[in-house]
Amino acid sequence: METEVASSEKPHLPNRLGVKGWVWAGRYTLERYLYTLHRLTGLGLLLYVALHLGANGFRLGGEESWTSAIDFLTNPFGRVVEYLVMAAFAFHALNGGRLILQHLGYTLGKPKPPIYPYVDSMRRRRPLTWVMLAVIVALAIYILVEFVT
Ligand code: HEM
């Protein structure tokens, strides 16, 4: 009988792929790529929060300092960044909701016996993934229309 090895005694295998493994380490499913995007949008939002707090710090310097900071940030590139932040938040929030539901075991369906052709839980989860993607695309388009009109 196999005895369980404590995690401290397990050998540390080198992470040969590093960050490249986020994108490719064999056949990844759609949900695995959505997780990579979840990580990227999460880190992007963190960066935005830091920049947002930094930019708001200019308020402390009085009205002139604040107006010159806002003038500096008001340009087409700034608008594109603002749009990407909104779209990233829409994606991260909805995909995060999907991950929470699935981490808690909802939407996975009942376990099935491993009879060929196998139906793994990833594929059973797909309808929710497609509905979520459709809502995200609709939101991203809506936000874009609001931005340009
Ligand atoms: C409605 C709002 C949000 C929801 C529902 C949400 C949901 C989640 C969930 C469920 C995870 C864990 C994913 C997993 O391990 O399976 C996660 C990770 C993360 N979130 Fe959020 N999140 C939200 C807002 C934010 C915001 C505003 C930020 C940044 C300021 C953020 C940054 C991150 C980061 C950096 C991670 C770690 C990603 C990784 O493991 O590489 N999230 N989020």
PDB file of C-alpha atoms and ligand atoms in Angstrom:
ATOM      1  CA  MET A   1       0.000   0.000   0.000  1.00  0.00           C
ATOM      2  CA  GLU A   2       1.231   3.498  -0.901  1.00  0.00           C
ATOM      3  CA  THR A   3       2.016   5.718   2.056  1.00  0.00           C
ATOM      4  CA  GLU A   4       1.285   9.440   1.775  1.00  0.00           C
ATOM      5  CA  VAL A   5       4.392  11.657   1.555  1.00  0.00           C
ATOM      6  CA  ALA A   6       4.336  14.912   3.547  1.00  0.00           C
ATOM      7  CA  SER A   7       4.504  17.944   1.245  1.00  0.00           C
ATOM      8  CA  SER A   8       7.783  19.055   2.930  1.00  0.00           C
ATOM      9  CA  GLU A   9       9.407  15.752   1.878  1.00  0.00           C
ATOM     10  CA  LYS A  10       8.264  15.903  -1.753  1.00  0.00           C
ATOM     11  CA  PRO A  11      11.049  16.561  -4.261  1.00  0.00           C
ATOM     12  CA  HIS A  12      11.045  20.089  -5.722  1.00  0.00           C
ATOM     13  CA  LEU A  13      10.900  19.658  -9.465  1.00  0.00           C
ATOM     14  CA  PRO A  14      12.219  22.540 -11.556  1.00  0.00           C
ATOM     15  CA  ASN A  15       9.545  24.699 -13.240  1.00  0.00           C
ATOM     16  CA  ARG A  16      11.167  24.369 -16.665  1.00  0.00           C
ATOM     17  CA  LEU A  17       8.448  26.220 -18.601  1.00  0.00           C
ATOM     18  CA  GLY A  18       8.216  29.197 -16.256  1.00  0.00           C
ATOM     19  CA  VAL A  19       5.822  31.911 -17.443  1.00  0.00           C
ATOM     20  CA  LYS A  20       5.636  30.197 -20.875  1.00  0.00           C
ATOM     21  CA  GLY A  21       3.626  27.476 -19.121  1.00  0.00           C
ATOM     22  CA  TRP A  22       0.800  30.023 -18.671  1.00  0.00           C
ATOM     23  CA  VAL A  23       0.231  29.803 -22.419  1.00  0.00           C
ATOM     24  CA  TRP A  24       1.346  26.339 -23.478  1.00  0.00           C
ATOM     25  CA  ALA A  25       2.274  23.073 -21.749  1.00  0.00           C
ATOM     26  CA  GLY A  26       0.463  20.645 -24.001  1.00  0.00           C
ATOM     27  CA  ARG A  27      -3.203  20.726 -24.891  1.00  0.00           C
ATOM     28  CA  TYR A  28      -4.890  23.373 -22.739  1.00  0.00           C
ATOM     29  CA  THR A  29      -8.669  23.672 -22.651  1.00  0.00           C
ATOM     30  CA  LEU A  30     -10.544  26.942 -23.202  1.00  0.00           C
ATOM     31  CA  GLU A  31     -11.004  27.318 -19.432  1.00  0.00           C
ATOM     32  CA  ARG A  32      -7.216  27.105 -18.899  1.00  0.00           C
ATOM     33  CA  TYR A  33      -6.714  30.050 -21.266  1.00  0.00           C
ATOM     34  CA  LEU A  34      -9.515  31.912 -19.486  1.00  0.00           C
ATOM     35  CA  TYR A  35      -7.577  31.372 -16.264  1.00  0.00           C
ATOM     36  CA  THR A  36      -4.437  32.874 -17.859  1.00  0.00           C
ATOM     37  CA  LEU A  37      -6.536  35.883 -18.879  1.00  0.00           C
ATOM     38  CA  HIS A  38      -7.986  35.992 -15.351  1.00  0.00           C
ATOM     39  CA  ARG A  39      -4.459  36.234 -13.949  1.00  0.00           C
ATOM     40  CA  LEU A  40      -3.406  38.909 -16.480  1.00  0.00           C
ATOM     41  CA  THR A  41      -6.536  41.019 -15.882  1.00  0.00           C
ATOM     42  CA  GLY A  42      -6.142  40.588 -12.095  1.00  0.00           C
ATOM     43  CA  LEU A  43      -2.536  41.844 -12.254  1.00  0.00           C
ATOM     44  CA  GLY A  44      -3.579  44.632 -14.653  1.00  0.00           C
ATOM     45  CA  LEU A  45      -6.318  45.759 -12.245  1.00  0.00           C
ATOM     46  CA  LEU A  46      -3.845  45.736  -9.350  1.00  0.00           C
ATOM     47  CA  LEU A  47      -1.500  47.953 -11.393  1.00  0.00           C
ATOM     48  CA  TYR A  48      -4.424  50.250 -12.186  1.00  0.00           C
ATOM     49  CA  VAL A  49      -5.387  50.551  -8.493  1.00  0.00           C
ATOM     50  CA  ALA A  50      -1.773  51.540  -7.678  1.00  0.00           C
ATOM     51  CA  LEU A  51      -1.671  54.132 -10.508  1.00  0.00           C
ATOM     52  CA  HIS A  52      -5.137  55.427  -9.597  1.00  0.00           C
ATOM     53  CA  LEU A  53      -4.113  55.979  -5.968  1.00  0.00           C
ATOM     54  CA  GLY A  54      -0.846  57.614  -7.111  1.00  0.00           C
ATOM     55  CA  ALA A  55      -2.690  59.944  -9.504  1.00  0.00           C
ATOM     56  CA  ASN A  56      -5.193  60.907  -6.802  1.00  0.00           C
ATOM     57  CA  GLY A  57      -2.248  61.815  -4.559  1.00  0.00           C
ATOM     58  CA  PHE A  58      -1.811  64.928  -6.740  1.00  0.00           C
ATOM     59  CA  ARG A  59      -4.896  66.305  -5.012  1.00  0.00           C
ATOM     60  CA  LEU A  60      -2.724  66.837  -1.951  1.00  0.00           C
ATOM     61  CA  GLY A  61      -0.651  69.372  -3.913  1.00  0.00           C
ATOM     62  CA  GLY A  62      -3.630  71.695  -4.340  1.00  0.00           C
ATOM     63  CA  GLU A  63      -5.805  72.644  -7.291  1.00  0.00           C
ATOM     64  CA  GLU A  64      -2.991  73.505  -9.692  1.00  0.00           C
ATOM     65  CA  SER A  65      -1.148  70.232  -9.151  1.00  0.00           C
ATOM     66  CA  TRP A  66      -4.408  68.266  -9.593  1.00  0.00           C
ATOM     67  CA  THR A  67      -5.407  70.073 -12.802  1.00  0.00           C
ATOM     68  CA  SER A  68      -1.982  69.598 -14.377  1.00  0.00           C
ATOM     69  CA  ALA A  69      -2.057  65.848 -13.482  1.00  0.00           C
ATOM     70  CA  ILE A  70      -5.511  65.503 -15.078  1.00  0.00           C
ATOM     71  CA  ASP A  71      -4.372  67.471 -18.169  1.00  0.00           C
ATOM     72  CA  PHE A  72      -1.402  65.118 -18.491  1.00  0.00           C
ATOM     73  CA  LEU A  73      -3.652  62.019 -18.277  1.00  0.00           C
ATOM     74  CA  THR A  74      -6.369  63.334 -20.624  1.00  0.00           C
ATOM     75  CA  ASN A  75      -5.281  62.071 -24.048  1.00  0.00           C
ATOM     76  CA  PRO A  76      -6.322  59.331 -26.514  1.00  0.00           C
ATOM     77  CA  PHE A  77      -3.884  56.811 -24.987  1.00  0.00           C
ATOM     78  CA  GLY A  78      -5.414  57.488 -21.552  1.00  0.00           C
ATOM     79  CA  ARG A  79      -8.896  56.830 -22.989  1.00  0.00           C
ATOM     80  CA  VAL A  80      -7.726  53.483 -24.430  1.00  0.00           C
ATOM     81  CA  VAL A  81      -6.247  52.519 -21.039  1.00  0.00           C
ATOM     82  CA  GLU A  82      -9.519  53.534 -19.318  1.00  0.00           C
ATOM     83  CA  TYR A  83     -11.481  51.351 -21.740  1.00  0.00           C
ATOM     84  CA  LEU A  84      -9.145  48.388 -21.212  1.00  0.00           C
ATOM     85  CA  VAL A  85      -9.536  48.754 -17.429  1.00  0.00           C
ATOM     86  CA  MET A  86     -13.346  48.671 -17.744  1.00  0.00           C
ATOM     87  CA  ALA A  87     -13.261  45.689 -20.149  1.00  0.00           C
ATOM     88  CA  ALA A  88     -10.701  43.862 -17.947  1.00  0.00           C
ATOM     89  CA  PHE A  89     -12.914  44.425 -14.899  1.00  0.00           C
ATOM     90  CA  ALA A  90     -15.993  43.092 -16.745  1.00  0.00           C
ATOM     91  CA  PHE A  91     -14.040  39.974 -17.728  1.00  0.00           C
ATOM     92  CA  HIS A  92     -12.384  39.455 -14.312  1.00  0.00           C
ATOM     93  CA  ALA A  93     -15.632  39.937 -12.361  1.00  0.00           C
ATOM     94  CA  LEU A  94     -17.728  37.577 -14.526  1.00  0.00           C
ATOM     95  CA  ASN A  95     -15.037  34.935 -14.970  1.00  0.00           C
ATOM     96  CA  GLY A  96     -14.324  35.244 -11.211  1.00  0.00           C
ATOM     97  CA  GLY A  97     -18.017  34.564 -10.550  1.00  0.00           C
ATOM     98  CA  ARG A  98     -17.835  31.466 -12.765  1.00  0.00           C
ATOM     99  CA  LEU A  99     -14.675  30.270 -10.950  1.00  0.00           C
ATOM    100  CA  ILE A 100     -16.279  30.775  -7.532  1.00  0.00           C
ATOM    101  CA  LEU A 101     -19.368  28.763  -8.566  1.00  0.00           C
ATOM    102  CA  GLN A 102     -17.189  25.962  -9.911  1.00  0.00           C
ATOM    103  CA  HIS A 103     -14.728  25.957  -6.990  1.00  0.00           C
ATOM    104  CA  LEU A 104     -17.779  25.478  -4.735  1.00  0.00           C
ATOM    105  CA  GLY A 105     -18.827  22.515  -6.886  1.00  0.00           C
ATOM    106  CA  TYR A 106     -21.913  24.094  -8.502  1.00  0.00           C
ATOM    107  CA  THR A 107     -22.558  23.706 -12.228  1.00  0.00           C
ATOM    108  CA  LEU A 108     -20.291  20.644 -12.465  1.00  0.00           C
ATOM    109  CA  GLY A 109     -23.111  18.129 -12.880  1.00  0.00           C
ATOM    110  CA  LYS A 110     -23.241  14.687 -11.308  1.00  0.00           C
ATOM    111  CA  PRO A 111     -20.104  12.506 -11.473  1.00  0.00           C
ATOM    112  CA  LYS A 112     -20.353   9.909 -14.265  1.00  0.00           C
ATOM    113  CA  PRO A 113     -18.669   6.482 -14.562  1.00  0.00           C
ATOM    114  CA  PRO A 114     -15.563   6.542 -16.816  1.00  0.00           C
ATOM    115  CA  ILE A 115     -17.137   4.858 -19.843  1.00  0.00           C
ATOM    116  CA  TYR A 116     -15.846   5.649 -23.345  1.00  0.00           C
ATOM    117  CA  PRO A 117     -16.374   8.199 -24.905  1.00  0.00           C
ATOM    118  CA  TYR A 118     -15.383  10.010 -21.708  1.00  0.00           C
ATOM    119  CA  VAL A 119     -17.170  13.250 -20.811  1.00  0.00           C
ATOM    120  CA  ASP A 120     -14.886  15.145 -18.467  1.00  0.00           C
ATOM    121  CA  SER A 121     -16.222  17.868 -16.191  1.00  0.00           C
ATOM    122  CA  MET A 122     -14.486  20.587 -18.280  1.00  0.00           C
ATOM    123  CA  ARG A 123     -16.675  19.772 -21.268  1.00  0.00           C
ATOM    124  CA  ARG A 124     -19.795  19.538 -19.125  1.00  0.00           C
ATOM    125  CA  ARG A 125     -19.084  23.048 -17.853  1.00  0.00           C
ATOM    126  CA  ARG A 126     -18.848  24.529 -21.355  1.00  0.00           C
ATOM    127  CA  PRO A 127     -22.428  25.914 -21.709  1.00  0.00           C
ATOM    128  CA  LEU A 128     -21.844  28.194 -18.699  1.00  0.00           C
ATOM    129  CA  THR A 129     -18.481  29.262 -20.180  1.00  0.00           C
ATOM    130  CA  TRP A 130     -20.046  30.181 -23.539  1.00  0.00           C
ATOM    131  CA  VAL A 131     -22.920  32.108 -21.920  1.00  0.00           C
ATOM    132  CA  MET A 132     -20.412  33.983 -19.757  1.00  0.00           C
ATOM    133  CA  LEU A 133     -18.220  34.808 -22.782  1.00  0.00           C
ATOM    134  CA  ALA A 134     -21.261  36.096 -24.694  1.00  0.00           C
ATOM    135  CA  VAL A 135     -22.194  38.382 -21.757  1.00  0.00           C
ATOM    136  CA  ILE A 136     -18.585  39.645 -21.509  1.00  0.00           C
ATOM    137  CA  VAL A 137     -18.412  40.423 -25.249  1.00  0.00           C
ATOM    138  CA  ALA A 138     -21.804  42.204 -25.065  1.00  0.00           C
ATOM    139  CA  LEU A 139     -20.595  44.248 -22.063  1.00  0.00           C
ATOM    140  CA  ALA A 140     -17.266  45.087 -23.765  1.00  0.00           C
ATOM    141  CA  ILE A 141     -19.159  46.341 -26.851  1.00  0.00           C
ATOM    142  CA  TYR A 142     -21.615  48.327 -24.702  1.00  0.00           C
ATOM    143  CA  ILE A 143     -18.754  49.987 -22.786  1.00  0.00           C
ATOM    144  CA  LEU A 144     -16.975  50.752 -26.083  1.00  0.00           C
ATOM    145  CA  VAL A 145     -20.107  52.400 -27.504  1.00  0.00           C
ATOM    146  CA  GLU A 146     -20.469  54.464 -24.295  1.00  0.00           C
ATOM    147  CA  PHE A 147     -16.818  55.509 -24.608  1.00  0.00           C
ATOM    148  CA  VAL A 148     -16.942  56.675 -28.212  1.00  0.00           C
ATOM    149  CA  THR A 149     -20.362  58.419 -28.125  1.00  0.00           C
TER     150      THR A 149
HETATM  151  C1  HEM B   1     -16.239  41.494  -8.726  1.00  0.00           C
HETATM  152  C2  HEM B   1     -14.928  41.570  -8.525  1.00  0.00           C
HETATM  153  C3  HEM B   1     -13.978  40.391  -8.508  1.00  0.00           C
HETATM  154  C4  HEM B   1     -14.235  39.046  -8.497  1.00  0.00           C
HETATM  155  C5  HEM B   1     -15.578  38.300  -8.504  1.00  0.00           C
HETATM  156  C6  HEM B   1     -12.934  38.371  -8.450  1.00  0.00           C
HETATM  157  C7  HEM B   1     -12.752  37.006  -8.404  1.00  0.00           C
HETATM  158  C8  HEM B   1     -11.534  36.384  -8.329  1.00  0.00           C
HETATM  159  C9  HEM B   1     -11.330  34.955  -8.105  1.00  0.00           C
HETATM  160  C10 HEM B   1     -12.442  33.924  -7.897  1.00  0.00           C
HETATM  161  C11 HEM B   1     -10.007  34.727  -8.090  1.00  0.00           C
HETATM  162  C12 HEM B   1      -9.313  33.383  -7.834  1.00  0.00           C
HETATM  163  C13 HEM B   1      -9.260  32.587  -9.099  1.00  0.00           C
HETATM  164  C14 HEM B   1      -8.808  31.165  -8.822  1.00  0.00           C
HETATM  165  O1  HEM B   1      -7.799  30.935  -8.150  1.00  0.00           O
HETATM  166  O2  HEM B   1      -9.467  30.245  -9.321  1.00  0.00           O
HETATM  167  C15 HEM B   1      -9.338  36.009  -8.309  1.00  0.00           C
HETATM  168  C16 HEM B   1      -7.974  36.149  -8.409  1.00  0.00           C
HETATM  169  C17 HEM B   1      -7.343  37.365  -8.529  1.00  0.00           C
HETATM  170  N1  HEM B   1      -7.941  38.600  -8.542  1.00  0.00           N
HETATM  171 FE1  HEM B   1      -9.920  38.970  -8.550  1.00  0.00          FE
HETATM  172  N2  HEM B   1     -11.947  39.317  -8.456  1.00  0.00           N
HETATM  173  C18 HEM B   1     -12.535  40.571  -8.481  1.00  0.00           C
HETATM  174  C19 HEM B   1     -11.902  41.799  -8.487  1.00  0.00           C
HETATM  175  C20 HEM B   1     -10.531  41.980  -8.506  1.00  0.00           C
HETATM  176  C21 HEM B   1      -9.873  43.288  -8.503  1.00  0.00           C
HETATM  177  C22 HEM B   1     -10.588  44.619  -8.424  1.00  0.00           C
HETATM  178  C23 HEM B   1      -8.521  43.009  -8.561  1.00  0.00           C
HETATM  179  C24 HEM B   1      -7.363  43.951  -8.561  1.00  0.00           C
HETATM  180  C25 HEM B   1      -7.365  45.136  -7.994  1.00  0.00           C
HETATM  181  C26 HEM B   1      -8.345  41.577  -8.590  1.00  0.00           C
HETATM  182  C27 HEM B   1      -7.132  40.929  -8.668  1.00  0.00           C
HETATM  183  C28 HEM B   1      -6.948  39.574  -8.641  1.00  0.00           C
HETATM  184  C29 HEM B   1      -5.658  38.904  -8.720  1.00  0.00           C
HETATM  185  C30 HEM B   1      -4.284  39.564  -8.841  1.00  0.00           C
HETATM  186  C31 HEM B   1      -5.908  37.523  -8.651  1.00  0.00           C
HETATM  187  C32 HEM B   1      -4.882  36.391  -8.635  1.00  0.00           C
HETATM  188  C33 HEM B   1      -4.834  35.725 -10.008  1.00  0.00           C
HETATM  189  C34 HEM B   1      -3.859  34.531  -9.982  1.00  0.00           C
HETATM  190  O3  HEM B   1      -4.064  33.572  -9.248  1.00  0.00           O
HETATM  191  O4  HEM B   1      -2.882  34.587 -10.709  1.00  0.00           O
HETATM  192  N3  HEM B   1      -9.584  40.968  -8.556  1.00  0.00           N
HETATM  193  N4  HEM B   1     -10.284  36.978  -8.467  1.00  0.00           N
END
